[in-house]
Coordinates of C-alpha atoms in Angstrom, one line a residue:
Chain A
M1 CA -11.6 47.2 -59.4
A2 CA -8.0 46.1 -59.4
K3 CA -7.6 47.3 -55.8
P4 CA -10.5 45.3 -54.4
G5 CA -9.1 42.2 -56.3
L6 CA -5.8 42.7 -54.7
L7 CA -7.4 43.1 -51.2
V8 CA -9.3 39.8 -51.8
V9 CA -6.0 38.0 -52.7
L10 CA -4.3 39.4 -49.6
L11 CA -7.2 38.4 -47.4
A12 CA -7.1 34.9 -49.0
A13 CA -3.4 34.7 -48.2
M14 CA -4.0 35.7 -44.5
L15 CA -6.8 33.2 -44.1
L16 CA -4.5 30.5 -45.6
M17 CA -1.7 31.5 -43.2
G18 CA -4.1 31.5 -40.2
C19 CA -5.5 28.2 -41.0
T20 CA -2.0 26.6 -41.3
H21 CA -0.8 25.2 -38.0
S22 CA 2.8 25.4 -37.3
E23 CA 4.4 21.9 -37.4
E24 CA 4.0 20.1 -34.2
S25 CA 6.6 17.5 -33.0
S26 CA 5.1 14.7 -31.1
I27 CA 6.0 14.0 -27.5
A28 CA 6.4 10.3 -26.8
P29 CA 4.1 9.1 -24.0
L30 CA 5.7 8.8 -20.6
A31 CA 6.6 5.3 -19.6
P32 CA 4.7 4.0 -16.7
A33 CA 6.6 4.9 -13.5
A34 CA 5.6 1.8 -11.9
G35 CA 5.4 -0.8 -14.5
R36 CA 4.2 -4.4 -14.2
V37 CA 6.8 -6.5 -12.3
D38 CA 7.0 -10.2 -11.6
P39 CA 8.5 -10.5 -8.2
G40 CA 7.6 -14.2 -7.9
L41 CA 3.9 -13.8 -7.6
G42 CA 2.9 -14.3 -11.3
P43 CA 2.5 -12.2 -14.3
G44 CA 0.8 -8.9 -14.2
T45 CA 1.8 -8.1 -10.7
R46 CA 2.7 -4.5 -9.9
A47 CA 4.6 -3.1 -7.0
L48 CA 2.7 -0.3 -5.1
S49 CA 5.6 0.3 -2.7
S50 CA 9.3 -0.3 -2.2
G51 CA 11.9 -0.2 0.5
P52 CA 12.1 -1.2 4.1
G53 CA 9.2 -1.0 6.6
Y54 CA 6.8 -3.5 8.1
K55 CA 3.7 -2.8 6.1
G56 CA 0.0 -3.8 6.8
S57 CA -3.6 -2.9 6.6
P58 CA -3.8 -1.6 3.0
S59 CA -6.7 0.5 2.0
W60 CA -7.6 1.9 -1.4
N61 CA -9.3 5.3 -1.5
P62 CA -12.7 5.6 -3.1
D63 CA -11.5 6.8 -6.5
G64 CA -8.7 4.1 -6.6
T65 CA -5.9 6.7 -7.1
R66 CA -4.2 6.2 -3.7
I67 CA -3.6 3.5 -1.3
A68 CA -3.0 3.9 2.5
F69 CA -1.3 1.4 4.7
T70 CA 0.5 1.2 8.1
M71 CA 4.2 1.1 8.1
D72 CA 6.0 0.1 11.3
G73 CA 3.0 1.5 13.0
Y74 CA 2.6 4.9 11.4
V75 CA 0.3 5.6 8.5
V76 CA 1.4 6.6 4.8
D77 CA -0.4 6.6 1.6
V78 CA 1.1 6.6 -2.0
P79 CA -0.4 7.1 -5.4
T80 CA -1.3 3.9 -7.2
T81 CA 0.5 5.1 -10.4
S82 CA 3.6 6.9 -9.3
G83 CA 4.7 9.6 -7.0
E84 CA 5.8 10.3 -3.5
S85 CA 4.4 8.9 -0.3
R86 CA 2.6 11.0 2.3
R87 CA 2.9 10.4 6.0
W88 CA -0.2 10.8 8.0
T89 CA 0.9 10.2 11.6
T90 CA 4.0 10.8 13.6
K91 CA 6.3 7.9 14.0
D92 CA 5.4 7.5 17.7
F93 CA 1.8 6.7 16.7
V94 CA 1.0 2.9 16.4
A95 CA -1.9 2.4 14.0
T96 CA -3.6 -1.0 13.9
D97 CA -6.0 -0.2 11.1
T98 CA -6.7 2.6 8.6
E99 CA -9.7 3.1 6.3
W100 CA -10.7 5.9 3.9
T101 CA -14.0 7.5 4.6
S102 CA -13.7 9.7 1.4
D103 CA -10.9 10.5 -1.0
G104 CA -9.2 13.0 1.3
I105 CA -10.0 11.7 4.8
L106 CA -8.7 8.7 6.7
A107 CA -10.1 7.0 9.8
I108 CA -7.2 5.7 11.8
L109 CA -7.5 3.2 14.7
G110 CA -4.5 3.4 16.9
A111 CA -2.7 4.9 19.9
T112 CA -0.2 7.6 20.5
S113 CA 2.8 6.3 22.6
P114 CA 1.2 3.0 23.5
T115 CA 2.5 1.1 26.4
R116 CA 1.7 -2.2 24.5
R117 CA 0.3 -2.8 21.0
G118 CA -3.4 -2.5 20.6
A119 CA -3.9 -1.2 24.2
D120 CA -6.7 1.4 24.5
N121 CA -7.0 2.3 20.9
S122 CA -8.8 5.5 19.8
L123 CA -10.4 6.3 16.6
Y124 CA -9.0 9.3 14.8
R125 CA -9.8 11.4 11.8
A126 CA -7.0 12.7 9.5
N127 CA -7.5 15.2 6.6
A128 CA -5.2 15.1 3.7
G129 CA -5.8 18.8 3.1
E130 CA -4.7 20.0 6.4
G131 CA -1.0 19.6 5.6
S132 CA 0.1 18.5 9.1
L133 CA 0.1 15.3 11.1
A134 CA -2.7 16.6 13.3
L135 CA -5.2 13.9 14.1
E136 CA -8.7 14.7 15.4
R137 CA -9.9 12.0 17.9
I138 CA -13.4 10.7 17.3
A139 CA -13.8 8.3 20.1
R140 CA -11.6 6.5 22.8
G141 CA -11.6 2.8 23.5
V142 CA -12.5 1.7 20.1
L143 CA -12.3 -1.9 19.3
A144 CA -13.1 -2.2 15.6
M145 CA -14.4 -0.1 12.7
S146 CA -15.7 -0.3 9.2
P147 CA -16.3 2.4 6.7
I148 CA -19.7 3.1 5.3
P149 CA -19.2 3.3 1.5
G150 CA -20.8 6.3 -0.1
E151 CA -21.7 8.0 3.1
H152 CA -18.3 9.3 4.2
G153 CA -19.1 7.6 7.5
L154 CA -17.9 5.0 9.9
V155 CA -19.5 2.3 12.1
F156 CA -17.3 1.3 15.1
A157 CA -17.5 -0.6 18.2
R158 CA -16.3 1.0 21.6
A159 CA -15.5 -1.0 24.7
K160 CA -18.1 -0.7 27.5
G161 CA -16.6 -2.0 30.7
P162 CA -14.6 -5.2 30.8
H163 CA -17.2 -7.4 29.1
G164 CA -19.4 -5.1 26.9
S165 CA -19.4 -3.1 23.7
K166 CA -21.4 -0.3 22.1
L167 CA -21.9 0.3 18.4
A168 CA -21.6 3.8 17.3
G169 CA -21.6 5.7 13.9
S170 CA -20.2 8.9 12.5
R171 CA -21.4 10.4 9.3
D172 CA -20.0 13.0 6.7
G173 CA -16.5 12.6 7.7
G174 CA -17.1 14.4 11.1
T175 CA -15.8 13.7 14.5
S176 CA -19.1 13.5 16.3
Y177 CA -20.9 10.2 16.6
R178 CA -23.9 8.6 18.2
N179 CA -24.7 5.3 19.7
Y180 CA -26.9 2.9 17.8
A181 CA -28.4 1.4 21.0
D182 CA -28.5 2.3 24.7
N183 CA -28.0 -1.2 26.0
P184 CA -24.4 -2.5 25.5
I185 CA -23.6 -5.7 23.6
E186 CA -22.5 -8.5 25.7
G187 CA -18.8 -9.2 24.9
H188 CA -15.9 -7.4 23.3
V189 CA -16.2 -6.8 19.6
S190 CA -13.0 -8.1 17.8
A191 CA -14.0 -7.1 14.2
L192 CA -16.8 -5.9 12.2
S193 CA -18.0 -5.3 8.7
L194 CA -21.1 -4.1 6.8
S195 CA -23.8 -6.2 5.0
P196 CA -24.1 -5.7 1.2
D197 CA -27.0 -3.3 1.7
G198 CA -25.1 -1.3 4.3
E199 CA -28.0 -1.6 6.8
E200 CA -26.6 -4.4 9.0
V201 CA -23.3 -5.2 10.6
V202 CA -21.8 -8.5 11.3
M203 CA -19.4 -8.6 14.4
S204 CA -17.0 -11.3 15.7
L205 CA -17.1 -11.1 19.5
R206 CA -15.3 -12.5 22.6
P207 CA -18.1 -13.4 25.0
P208 CA -17.9 -12.6 28.6
G209 CA -15.7 -15.3 30.4
D210 CA -14.4 -16.7 27.1
P211 CA -10.8 -15.9 26.1
R212 CA -11.6 -16.7 22.5
T213 CA -13.3 -14.8 19.9
S214 CA -16.0 -17.4 19.3
E215 CA -19.2 -15.7 18.6
L216 CA -20.9 -14.1 15.4
R217 CA -23.6 -11.6 15.8
T218 CA -25.4 -9.2 13.5
F219 CA -26.8 -5.9 14.2
D220 CA -29.5 -4.1 12.2
L221 CA -28.5 -0.4 12.2
R222 CA -32.1 0.7 11.3
Q223 CA -34.0 -1.4 13.7
R224 CA -31.2 -1.1 16.3
E225 CA -31.5 -4.8 17.1
G226 CA -28.9 -7.5 17.3
R227 CA -28.9 -11.2 17.3
N228 CA -26.4 -14.1 17.7
I229 CA -26.1 -16.1 14.5
A230 CA -23.3 -18.6 15.3
R231 CA -21.2 -19.8 18.3
L232 CA -18.1 -21.8 17.7
E233 CA -17.4 -24.8 19.9
G234 CA -14.4 -26.9 20.6
D235 CA -11.7 -24.3 21.3
R236 CA -12.0 -22.8 17.8
E237 CA -11.8 -19.1 17.4
I238 CA -12.6 -16.5 14.7
L239 CA -9.7 -14.9 13.1
G240 CA -10.0 -11.5 11.4
T241 CA -13.1 -9.8 10.1
P242 CA -16.1 -11.8 9.0
Q243 CA -17.3 -10.9 5.5
W244 CA -20.9 -10.6 4.3
T245 CA -21.4 -11.6 0.8
R246 CA -24.6 -11.9 -1.2
H247 CA -24.5 -15.6 -0.6
G248 CA -23.9 -15.7 3.2
I249 CA -21.5 -14.6 5.9
Y250 CA -17.9 -16.0 5.5
F251 CA -15.3 -16.1 8.3
V252 CA -11.9 -17.8 9.0
A253 CA -11.7 -20.0 12.2
G254 CA -9.7 -22.6 13.8
K255 CA -7.5 -23.7 16.7
Q256 CA -5.0 -20.9 17.4
S257 CA -2.5 -23.4 18.9
T258 CA -2.4 -25.7 15.8
R259 CA 0.9 -25.6 14.0
L260 CA 1.8 -26.5 10.5
D261 CA 4.4 -29.1 11.7
D262 CA 1.8 -30.8 13.9
D263 CA 1.0 -34.3 12.6
S264 CA -2.7 -33.4 13.2
S265 CA -4.7 -33.8 10.1
E266 CA -6.7 -30.7 11.0
P267 CA -5.8 -27.7 9.0
L268 CA -4.6 -24.5 10.8
F269 CA -7.7 -22.4 9.9
E270 CA -10.6 -23.1 7.8
L271 CA -13.0 -20.9 5.8
Y272 CA -16.6 -21.1 7.1
C273 CA -19.9 -20.0 5.8
V274 CA -23.0 -19.3 7.7
P275 CA -26.4 -18.0 6.5
A276 CA -27.0 -14.4 7.3
D277 CA -30.2 -15.3 9.3
G278 CA -28.1 -17.7 11.5
G279 CA -27.4 -21.5 11.7
A280 CA -24.5 -23.8 12.1
P281 CA -21.3 -22.8 10.4
E282 CA -20.2 -25.0 7.6
P283 CA -16.8 -25.3 5.8
A284 CA -17.1 -23.0 2.8
P285 CA -18.1 -24.9 -0.3
G286 CA -15.7 -24.8 -3.2
V287 CA -12.4 -24.3 -1.5
G288 CA -11.5 -28.0 -0.8
E289 CA -11.4 -29.9 2.5
D290 CA -7.6 -29.3 3.0
F291 CA -7.7 -25.5 2.3
V292 CA -6.1 -23.5 5.0
A293 CA -7.3 -19.9 5.1
S294 CA -5.6 -16.9 6.6
S295 CA -7.5 -13.8 5.6
I296 CA -10.5 -12.8 3.5
R297 CA -12.1 -9.8 2.0
V298 CA -15.4 -9.4 0.1
S299 CA -15.2 -7.6 -3.2
P300 CA -16.9 -4.2 -3.8
D301 CA -19.8 -5.9 -5.6
D302 CA -20.2 -8.3 -2.6
D303 CA -20.1 -11.2 -5.0
R304 CA -16.6 -12.6 -4.6
L305 CA -14.2 -13.3 -1.8
A306 CA -10.5 -12.7 -1.9
V307 CA -8.9 -15.3 0.2
I308 CA -5.2 -15.7 1.3
G309 CA -4.4 -19.2 2.0
R310 CA -3.1 -22.5 0.9
L311 CA -4.7 -25.5 -0.9
N312 CA -3.2 -27.8 1.8
P313 CA -1.0 -27.3 4.8
K314 CA 2.1 -28.1 2.7
S315 CA 1.4 -26.0 -0.4
P316 CA 2.5 -22.4 -1.0
I317 CA 0.3 -19.5 0.2
N318 CA -1.5 -17.8 -2.7
L319 CA -4.2 -15.3 -3.3
Y320 CA -7.5 -16.9 -4.3
V321 CA -10.8 -15.6 -5.4
L322 CA -13.8 -17.6 -4.3
D323 CA -17.1 -17.2 -6.2
P324 CA -19.7 -18.2 -3.5
A325 CA -22.4 -18.7 -6.2
A326 CA -20.6 -20.9 -8.4
K327 CA -18.6 -22.6 -5.4
K328 CA -15.5 -22.0 -7.4
L329 CA -12.0 -21.1 -6.2
E330 CA -9.6 -19.6 -8.5
A331 CA -5.9 -19.0 -7.8
I332 CA -4.9 -15.5 -8.7
T333 CA -1.1 -15.6 -7.9
A334 CA 1.3 -18.2 -8.8
N335 CA 3.6 -17.9 -5.8
E336 CA 7.1 -19.3 -6.4
D337 CA 9.2 -18.3 -3.5
M338 CA 7.5 -15.2 -1.8
E339 CA 6.2 -15.0 1.7
I340 CA 2.7 -13.5 1.4
K341 CA 1.7 -11.7 4.7
T342 CA -1.1 -13.5 6.3
D343 CA -2.5 -11.1 9.0
P344 CA -6.2 -10.7 8.7
D345 CA -6.2 -7.1 7.4
D346 CA -3.4 -7.6 4.9
L347 CA -5.4 -7.6 1.7
A348 CA -7.7 -5.1 0.1
W349 CA -9.8 -4.9 -3.1
S350 CA -9.6 -1.8 -5.5
P351 CA -12.8 0.1 -5.7
D352 CA -13.4 -1.2 -9.3
G353 CA -13.1 -4.8 -8.2
E354 CA -10.4 -5.4 -10.7
N355 CA -7.3 -5.6 -8.4
V356 CA -6.4 -6.9 -5.0
A357 CA -3.6 -5.5 -2.9
I358 CA -1.5 -7.9 -0.9
I359 CA 1.7 -7.6 1.1
A360 CA 4.7 -10.0 0.4
R361 CA 8.4 -10.4 0.5
G362 CA 11.2 -12.7 -0.6
T363 CA 12.3 -15.2 2.0
P364 CA 14.8 -13.4 4.2
S365 CA 18.2 -14.8 4.5
T366 CA 20.2 -15.5 7.7
E367 CA 23.3 -14.1 6.1
P368 CA 24.1 -10.7 5.0
E369 CA 22.6 -9.9 1.6
V370 CA 24.3 -7.4 -0.9
R371 CA 22.3 -5.4 -3.4
T372 CA 23.3 -2.8 -6.0
E373 CA 20.2 -0.6 -5.5
P374 CA 19.4 1.9 -2.7
A375 CA 17.4 0.4 0.0
D376 CA 14.3 2.5 -0.7
R377 CA 14.0 1.0 -4.1
L378 CA 14.3 -2.6 -3.1
L379 CA 11.2 -4.8 -3.4
R380 CA 11.6 -8.4 -2.5
D381 CA 14.0 -7.8 0.4
F382 CA 11.2 -6.2 2.4
Y383 CA 7.4 -6.5 2.9
N384 CA 5.9 -4.5 0.1
L385 CA 2.4 -3.9 -1.4
Y386 CA 1.7 -5.5 -4.7
E387 CA -1.4 -4.9 -6.9
I388 CA -2.6 -8.2 -8.2
P389 CA -5.0 -8.1 -11.3
V390 CA -8.0 -10.3 -10.8
S391 CA -8.6 -12.2 -14.0
E392 CA -11.6 -11.7 -16.2
A393 CA -12.7 -15.1 -15.4
S394 CA -13.3 -14.3 -11.8
A395 CA -15.0 -11.2 -12.5
R396 CA -18.8 -11.4 -12.7
Chain B
M1 CA -27.7 47.0 -59.0
R2 CA -24.3 48.7 -58.6
G3 CA -25.2 49.8 -55.1
V4 CA -26.0 46.3 -54.0
A5 CA -22.6 45.2 -55.4
I6 CA -20.7 47.8 -53.4
W7 CA -22.8 47.0 -50.3
F8 CA -22.0 43.3 -50.8
S9 CA -18.3 43.9 -51.4
G10 CA -18.1 46.1 -48.4
A11 CA -19.7 43.5 -46.1
A12 CA -17.4 40.8 -47.5
L13 CA -14.4 43.1 -46.9
A14 CA -15.5 43.8 -43.3
F15 CA -15.9 40.2 -42.7
F16 CA -12.6 39.1 -44.1
L17 CA -10.8 41.9 -42.3
T18 CA -12.3 40.8 -39.0
A19 CA -11.6 37.2 -39.6
G20 CA -8.1 37.9 -40.7
A21 CA -7.4 40.0 -37.7
F22 CA -8.6 37.1 -35.4
L23 CA -6.5 34.6 -37.2
L24 CA -3.4 36.8 -37.0
L25 CA -3.9 37.3 -33.3
A26 CA -4.4 33.6 -32.9
N27 CA -1.2 32.8 -34.6
I28 CA 0.8 35.4 -32.7
A29 CA -0.6 33.7 -29.4
T30 CA 0.2 30.2 -30.5
I31 CA 2.5 28.3 -28.1
P32 CA 5.9 27.8 -29.5
A33 CA 6.5 24.6 -31.3
E34 CA 6.9 21.7 -28.9
K35 CA 10.2 19.9 -28.7
S36 CA 10.4 16.2 -27.9
L37 CA 11.6 15.6 -24.4
A38 CA 14.5 13.2 -25.0
P39 CA 15.5 11.5 -21.9
E40 CA 19.0 12.4 -20.3
P41 CA 21.6 9.9 -21.7
P42 CA 22.2 7.5 -18.9
A43 CA 25.8 6.7 -20.2
A44 CA 27.6 8.0 -17.2
A45 CA 25.4 6.2 -14.6
S46 CA 25.2 2.9 -16.5
Q47 CA 29.0 2.6 -17.0
P48 CA 30.6 3.3 -13.6
I49 CA 34.3 3.4 -13.6
V50 CA 34.5 3.0 -9.8
G51 CA 33.6 -0.3 -8.2
L52 CA 33.0 -1.3 -4.6
E53 CA 34.1 -4.6 -3.1
L54 CA 33.0 -5.8 0.3
N55 CA 34.6 -8.5 2.4
A56 CA 32.1 -11.2 2.8
D57 CA 33.7 -12.7 6.0
Q58 CA 33.7 -9.2 7.6
L59 CA 30.0 -8.7 6.6
A60 CA 29.1 -12.1 8.1
S61 CA 30.7 -11.0 11.4
L62 CA 28.9 -7.6 11.7
K63 CA 26.6 -7.3 14.7
L64 CA 23.8 -4.8 15.4
E65 CA 26.1 -3.3 18.1
P66 CA 28.5 -0.4 18.6
D67 CA 32.2 -0.5 17.3
Q68 CA 31.7 -2.4 14.1
S69 CA 34.4 -2.3 11.3
L70 CA 34.4 -3.1 7.6
D71 CA 37.2 -2.7 5.2
L72 CA 35.9 -1.5 1.7
T73 CA 37.8 -1.8 -1.5
V74 CA 37.2 1.0 -4.0
R75 CA 38.3 -0.1 -7.6
N76 CA 39.2 2.3 -10.3
E77 CA 38.0 0.5 -13.5
G78 CA 39.0 3.2 -15.8
N79 CA 42.3 4.0 -17.6
T80 CA 43.0 7.3 -15.9
P81 CA 43.8 7.9 -12.2
L82 CA 41.0 9.0 -10.0
S83 CA 41.3 11.6 -7.2
D84 CA 39.1 12.8 -4.3
V85 CA 36.7 9.8 -4.5
N86 CA 34.1 10.3 -1.7
V87 CA 32.9 7.1 0.1
T88 CA 30.0 7.3 2.3
L89 CA 28.5 4.6 4.6
S90 CA 25.0 5.1 6.0
V91 CA 23.5 3.0 8.8
S92 CA 19.8 2.7 9.1
S93 CA 17.3 0.1 10.4
E94 CA 14.6 -1.9 8.7
N95 CA 12.2 -0.5 11.3
T96 CA 11.4 2.8 9.7
A97 CA 9.7 4.2 12.8
L98 CA 13.1 4.2 14.7
S99 CA 15.2 7.2 14.0
V100 CA 18.5 5.2 13.5
S101 CA 20.4 7.0 10.7
R102 CA 24.2 7.5 11.1
H103 CA 26.4 8.7 8.2
Y104 CA 30.1 8.3 7.8
R105 CA 32.4 9.6 5.2
Q106 CA 35.9 9.2 3.9
T107 CA 37.7 10.6 0.9
V108 CA 40.3 8.7 -1.0
A109 CA 42.9 11.1 -2.4
K110 CA 44.1 9.0 -5.3
I111 CA 43.4 5.7 -7.0
P112 CA 45.6 4.7 -9.9
A113 CA 44.2 3.6 -13.2
K114 CA 42.9 0.0 -12.9
G115 CA 44.0 0.1 -9.2
T116 CA 42.3 -0.2 -5.8
A117 CA 42.2 1.6 -2.6
D118 CA 41.3 0.0 0.8
I119 CA 39.3 2.1 3.2
P120 CA 38.6 0.9 6.8
F121 CA 35.4 2.1 8.2
G122 CA 34.4 2.0 11.9
F123 CA 30.8 2.5 12.7
D124 CA 28.0 2.1 15.2
L125 CA 25.3 -0.6 14.1
S126 CA 23.5 -0.5 17.5
V127 CA 19.7 0.0 17.6
P128 CA 18.3 2.4 20.3
E129 CA 16.3 0.8 23.0
Q130 CA 13.3 -0.6 21.4
R131 CA 10.1 1.4 21.9
V132 CA 6.8 0.1 21.0
T133 CA 6.2 0.4 17.2
G134 CA 3.8 -1.4 14.8
R135 CA 6.4 -4.1 14.2
P136 CA 5.6 -7.3 16.0
A137 CA 8.3 -9.0 18.2
S138 CA 8.3 -11.9 15.8
E139 CA 9.8 -9.6 13.2
P140 CA 13.1 -8.1 14.6
A141 CA 14.3 -5.5 12.3
R142 CA 17.4 -6.0 10.2
G143 CA 20.2 -3.5 9.9
I144 CA 20.9 -1.7 6.6
L145 CA 24.2 -0.4 5.3
E146 CA 24.3 1.9 2.2
I147 CA 27.7 2.3 0.9
K148 CA 28.5 4.7 -2.0
A149 CA 31.6 5.8 -3.8
T150 CA 31.4 9.0 -5.9
T151 CA 33.9 10.6 -8.2
P152 CA 34.3 14.4 -8.4
D153 CA 32.4 14.1 -11.7
G154 CA 29.5 12.6 -10.0
I155 CA 30.0 9.1 -11.2
S156 CA 29.0 6.8 -8.5
T157 CA 28.5 3.1 -7.5
M158 CA 26.7 1.8 -4.5
K159 CA 26.0 -1.4 -2.5
T160 CA 23.2 -1.9 0.0
V161 CA 23.8 -4.5 2.6
I162 CA 20.9 -6.1 4.7
L163 CA 22.1 -7.5 7.9
P164 CA 20.2 -10.2 9.7
P165 CA 19.3 -9.3 13.3

């Protein structure tokens, strides 16, 4: 029985050897490539882009891992953590808006070789997987668009003659579309967005014979019926895209000709609210009577409104979040000396509602400025995208 | 009784042999021990021994036009002479949709220890005829100069100049 005993000892040794792992040396975690920076917008700010280029119209993809934007007219996207940018259009393309319809597909509103900016825009579809800069045209003469979250679709307005518009929709990321109604809408649609339930659209319009975007209209996509909900009087016009929250429709409006250095006590543009079923627009409660609004965007949960504006005509521009239910405005950035871009489409919520992307730069000098970094790594010297965390207090 | 013991020992032996064989195979196939990925020492990059000096008055007189000139001063901050220092000057536009990218290069044969070399650069800062891009007229693009001095050892220093329109 000595031999079986030896065998058992040998097997035990083999088992012990097999169960013993070779010593592992730990690998230190990688430092975040794009860490938090404080470029003068307050703590927690993170740069999402760098280098030269006039950037605009940021849009987060549905899973929040990439952000697309226009740069000097062409479209690029970058990972929100770190990595190289991708170009989606050629440099002779001028995009005015870009929106994700799914994680790999962008809807791009713009024109190839335009004779003037914004003239005769078409709506295109671009696919990240196709590896080229080819665009598929969805429709010509498109005035405005909005993605339909969760359906890989789009709703958009096409020009119908000099004074009319038609609403159309495409589904499943395709290039085919259908009109929502046979009869055109009177007026040219300037901008549109969806209601919280996705079944209606709110549009700002330029009525026939009126040079101003002065009318708000809703359209029920299921009933295929539209109705006017507000008309602005007194030379005021609507700026940007109206936003439909769970507590009413918000929009920015004012007199385009008013300037900051005017002695007029009237602010440049005000934030207004109107009930979804129509009525007289009222200044949005909670922002203060001197508040000057520039651009707004509703949060993914439709309960908060990101607002770029200033508390009064002399105060710095900042990002704020308005809670319409609580009528409470919270400053999100603490802008010291940055120029925050104020075009209507220059802000976007992340899909999880925890961050807002804005575009900002330092004040440019009239003298040559010398830096010790390559141009493509500079932040403050050019308009760049920043991710601004929205505090817990403003999250509901 | 003995038959049962033999049968039991045989079964145990078969089990241990099979288990041992698997463990042996698993050990053979184990990925080699990982090594920590220490970052490259940045000593060379963080302690340049060449310096670049730009003439502020000349910079202020530059225009986004052809036939511009700038005198650069390359300084050897080390204790040994430097030879064959490459100096490059790249011109580009803040408007990234425009294909304005020009590159100029000169080589400095020798710079004594703690000494300097002056390098005159002539270059074209003009912007091609503006076509329609996504940049509004209210935002004229600035010019960008990127100047870099590199020693044969790969040690470099750079300056980026942003020129108002």
